[in-house]
Each structure stands twice: as C-alpha cells, then as structure tokens.
C-alpha cells in the first residue's frame, strides 16, 4: 500500500482500513524522510488479496483533472 509518510512515523500498530470498514494489520516497510526536499511517501504491507490501482504511465498534462484520496479532517 502506497500512502503518505507523515501518517506512519509514530504508528506502533498500523492498520489498513478499507472504505467498507474492514481492517487489516499492516507492516511499515519503508518511507521517505520527513523533509520539504523529499516526497511524502510510505510503503505498507498487508497480508490480504487486493486489486492494485493502476498508475499513470506518463505525467498528467496541465489542466488534466486529477483525484486525491484520503481523510481531509
């Protein structure tokens, strides 16, 4: 699972929560340093079958609509 690194540095027992509410334990595999010069990315591992979201093969052009998922609260 690719997520933001700022949400995992202090997590002692990370959990992946599906939109439907199912929860699975996660293991923090790696993350980028928390600094303005680095991307805000972390990689978690979950032991459950899941369908991967496709990633773009090229960068979006200026003006292309994009989506962001996550909790904004």
XYZ file of N, CA and C in Angstrom:
219
model
N 0.855 -1.171 0.000
C 0.000 0.000 0.000
C 0.899 1.231 0.000
N 0.687 2.106 -0.943
C 1.425 3.364 -1.018
C 0.601 4.436 -0.318
N 1.197 5.131 0.636
C 0.498 6.156 1.402
C 1.448 7.308 1.701
N 1.046 8.217 2.552
C 1.890 9.355 2.932
C 2.753 8.994 4.134
N 4.016 9.425 4.114
C 4.928 9.089 5.213
C 4.583 9.820 6.503
N 3.923 10.967 6.433
C 3.618 11.700 7.665
C 2.556 11.004 8.518
N 1.863 9.999 7.973
C 0.841 9.300 8.759
C 1.368 8.055 9.459
N 2.601 7.631 9.188
C 3.100 6.379 9.771
C 4.298 6.469 10.710
N 4.998 7.590 10.873
C 6.252 7.530 11.633
C 6.089 7.125 13.094
N 4.998 7.479 13.740
C 4.807 7.150 15.154
C 3.830 5.999 15.368
N 3.386 5.369 14.319
C 2.414 4.277 14.449
C 3.099 3.040 15.041
N 2.535 2.528 16.121
C 3.096 1.322 16.737
C 2.447 0.061 16.182
N 1.188 0.161 15.773
C 0.471 -0.963 15.170
C -0.362 -0.442 14.006
N 0.263 -0.188 12.845
C -0.509 0.353 11.725
C -1.607 -0.609 11.275
N -2.728 -0.053 10.864
C -3.884 -0.825 10.398
C -4.370 -0.200 9.103
N -4.643 -1.052 8.118
C -5.219 -0.595 6.857
C -6.721 -0.752 6.967
N -7.489 0.327 6.727
C -8.950 0.285 6.824
C -9.532 0.503 5.437
N -10.330 -0.465 4.994
C -10.994 -0.367 3.702
C -12.174 0.589 3.811
N -12.644 1.108 2.703
C -13.796 2.006 2.682
C -15.006 1.330 3.331
N -15.165 0.035 3.133
C -16.307 -0.703 3.694
C -16.151 -0.955 5.197
N -15.005 -0.576 5.780
C -14.820 -0.722 7.216
C -13.980 -1.904 7.651
N -13.659 -2.830 6.726
C -12.793 -3.958 7.102
C -11.415 -3.442 7.479
N -10.799 -4.094 8.474
C -9.478 -3.667 8.946
C -8.488 -4.821 8.837
N -7.261 -4.499 8.452
C -6.191 -5.487 8.347
C -4.915 -4.899 8.947
N -4.188 -5.690 9.741
C -2.903 -5.207 10.252
C -1.960 -4.904 9.087
N -1.155 -3.889 9.251
C -0.190 -3.501 8.224
C 1.202 -3.460 8.835
N 2.192 -3.642 7.970
C 3.591 -3.544 8.400
C 4.244 -2.416 7.617
N 4.885 -1.499 8.330
C 5.568 -0.366 7.701
C 6.866 -0.884 7.088
N 6.967 -0.861 5.771
C 8.137 -1.381 5.072
C 9.208 -0.301 4.875
N 8.791 0.881 4.413
C 9.758 1.949 4.137
C 9.024 3.268 3.977
N 9.764 4.363 4.169
C 9.191 5.680 3.902
C 10.308 6.674 3.610
N 9.927 7.755 2.962
C 10.892 8.817 2.672
C 11.087 9.660 3.925
N 12.224 10.337 4.026
C 12.447 11.211 5.181
C 11.403 12.330 5.224
N 11.026 12.739 6.419
C 10.066 13.835 6.559
C 10.796 15.167 6.438
N 10.942 15.622 5.218
C 11.592 16.907 4.971
C 10.960 17.537 3.734
N 11.010 18.852 3.624
C 10.411 19.535 2.465
C 11.062 19.149 1.135
N 12.293 18.611 1.183
C 13.007 18.270 -0.044
C 12.732 16.859 -0.543
N 11.956 16.081 0.196
C 11.697 14.690 -0.166
C 10.200 14.478 -0.403
N 9.837 13.470 -1.203
C 8.407 13.170 -1.383
C 7.822 12.614 -0.088
N 6.563 12.830 0.132
C 5.866 12.383 1.340
C 5.252 11.006 1.073
N 6.110 9.966 0.960
C 5.632 8.635 0.590
C 6.061 7.581 1.598
N 5.180 6.598 1.832
C 5.491 5.449 2.676
C 4.900 4.207 2.032
N 5.503 3.070 2.320
C 5.044 1.797 1.784
C 4.676 0.878 2.942
N 3.422 0.408 2.943
C 2.935 -0.536 3.946
C 2.662 -1.870 3.267
N 2.764 -2.954 4.024
C 2.459 -4.288 3.518
C 1.268 -4.824 4.295
N 0.268 -5.364 3.583
C -0.863 -6.026 4.219
C -0.953 -7.440 3.667
N -1.292 -8.394 4.515
C -1.411 -9.784 4.088
C -2.851 -10.109 3.724
N -3.292 -9.568 2.604
C -4.642 -9.810 2.113
C -4.627 -9.586 0.601
N -5.435 -10.351 -0.101
C -5.526 -10.169 -1.551
C -6.259 -8.863 -1.843
N -5.684 -8.047 -2.697
C -6.296 -6.770 -3.062
C -5.984 -6.468 -4.515
N -6.860 -5.732 -5.146
C -6.645 -5.317 -6.526
C -5.863 -4.015 -6.527
N -4.788 -3.988 -7.265
C -3.948 -2.784 -7.330
C -4.598 -1.729 -8.209
N -4.485 -0.489 -7.807
C -4.946 0.624 -8.635
C -3.904 0.883 -9.710
N -4.317 1.101 -10.940
C -3.336 1.373 -11.994
C -2.684 2.736 -11.788
N -1.406 2.822 -12.088
C -0.682 4.081 -12.033
C -0.493 4.605 -13.447
N -0.405 5.902 -13.577
C -0.239 6.510 -14.890
C 1.134 6.204 -15.466
N 1.193 5.977 -16.756
C 2.459 5.712 -17.425
C 3.198 7.013 -17.737
N 2.465 8.122 -17.784
C 3.067 9.421 -18.072
C 2.490 10.463 -17.116
N 3.159 11.587 -17.003
C 2.674 12.673 -16.154
C 1.433 13.306 -16.770
N 0.538 13.779 -15.914
C -0.665 14.452 -16.400
C -0.300 15.808 -16.999
N -0.971 16.157 -18.071
C -0.752 17.463 -18.706
C -1.432 18.548 -17.877
N -0.950 19.756 -17.976
C -1.561 20.885 -17.275
C -3.028 20.974 -17.684
N -3.903 21.073 -16.682
C -5.334 21.167 -16.942
C -6.059 19.841 -16.885
N -5.321 18.722 -16.747
C -5.946 17.404 -16.648
C -6.567 17.236 -15.265
N -7.845 16.836 -15.185
C -8.451 16.603 -13.867
C -7.752 15.442 -13.154
N -7.486 15.599 -11.864
C -6.873 14.545 -11.056
C -7.698 14.359 -9.789
N -7.515 13.228 -9.109
C -8.236 12.929 -7.879
C -7.252 12.657 -6.754
N -7.658 12.963 -5.551
C -6.862 12.661 -4.369
C -7.755 11.922 -3.398
N -7.236 10.825 -2.844
C -7.993 10.075 -1.860
C -7.349 10.283 -0.502
N -8.147 10.220 0.533
C -7.604 10.348 1.880
C -8.567 11.069 2.783
N -8.214 11.123 4.013
C -9.027 11.790 5.016
C -8.558 13.226 5.152
N -9.419 14.164 4.911
C -9.042 15.560 4.954
C -9.323 16.250 6.278
N -9.756 15.492 7.281
C -10.127 16.095 8.565
C -8.993 16.224 9.437
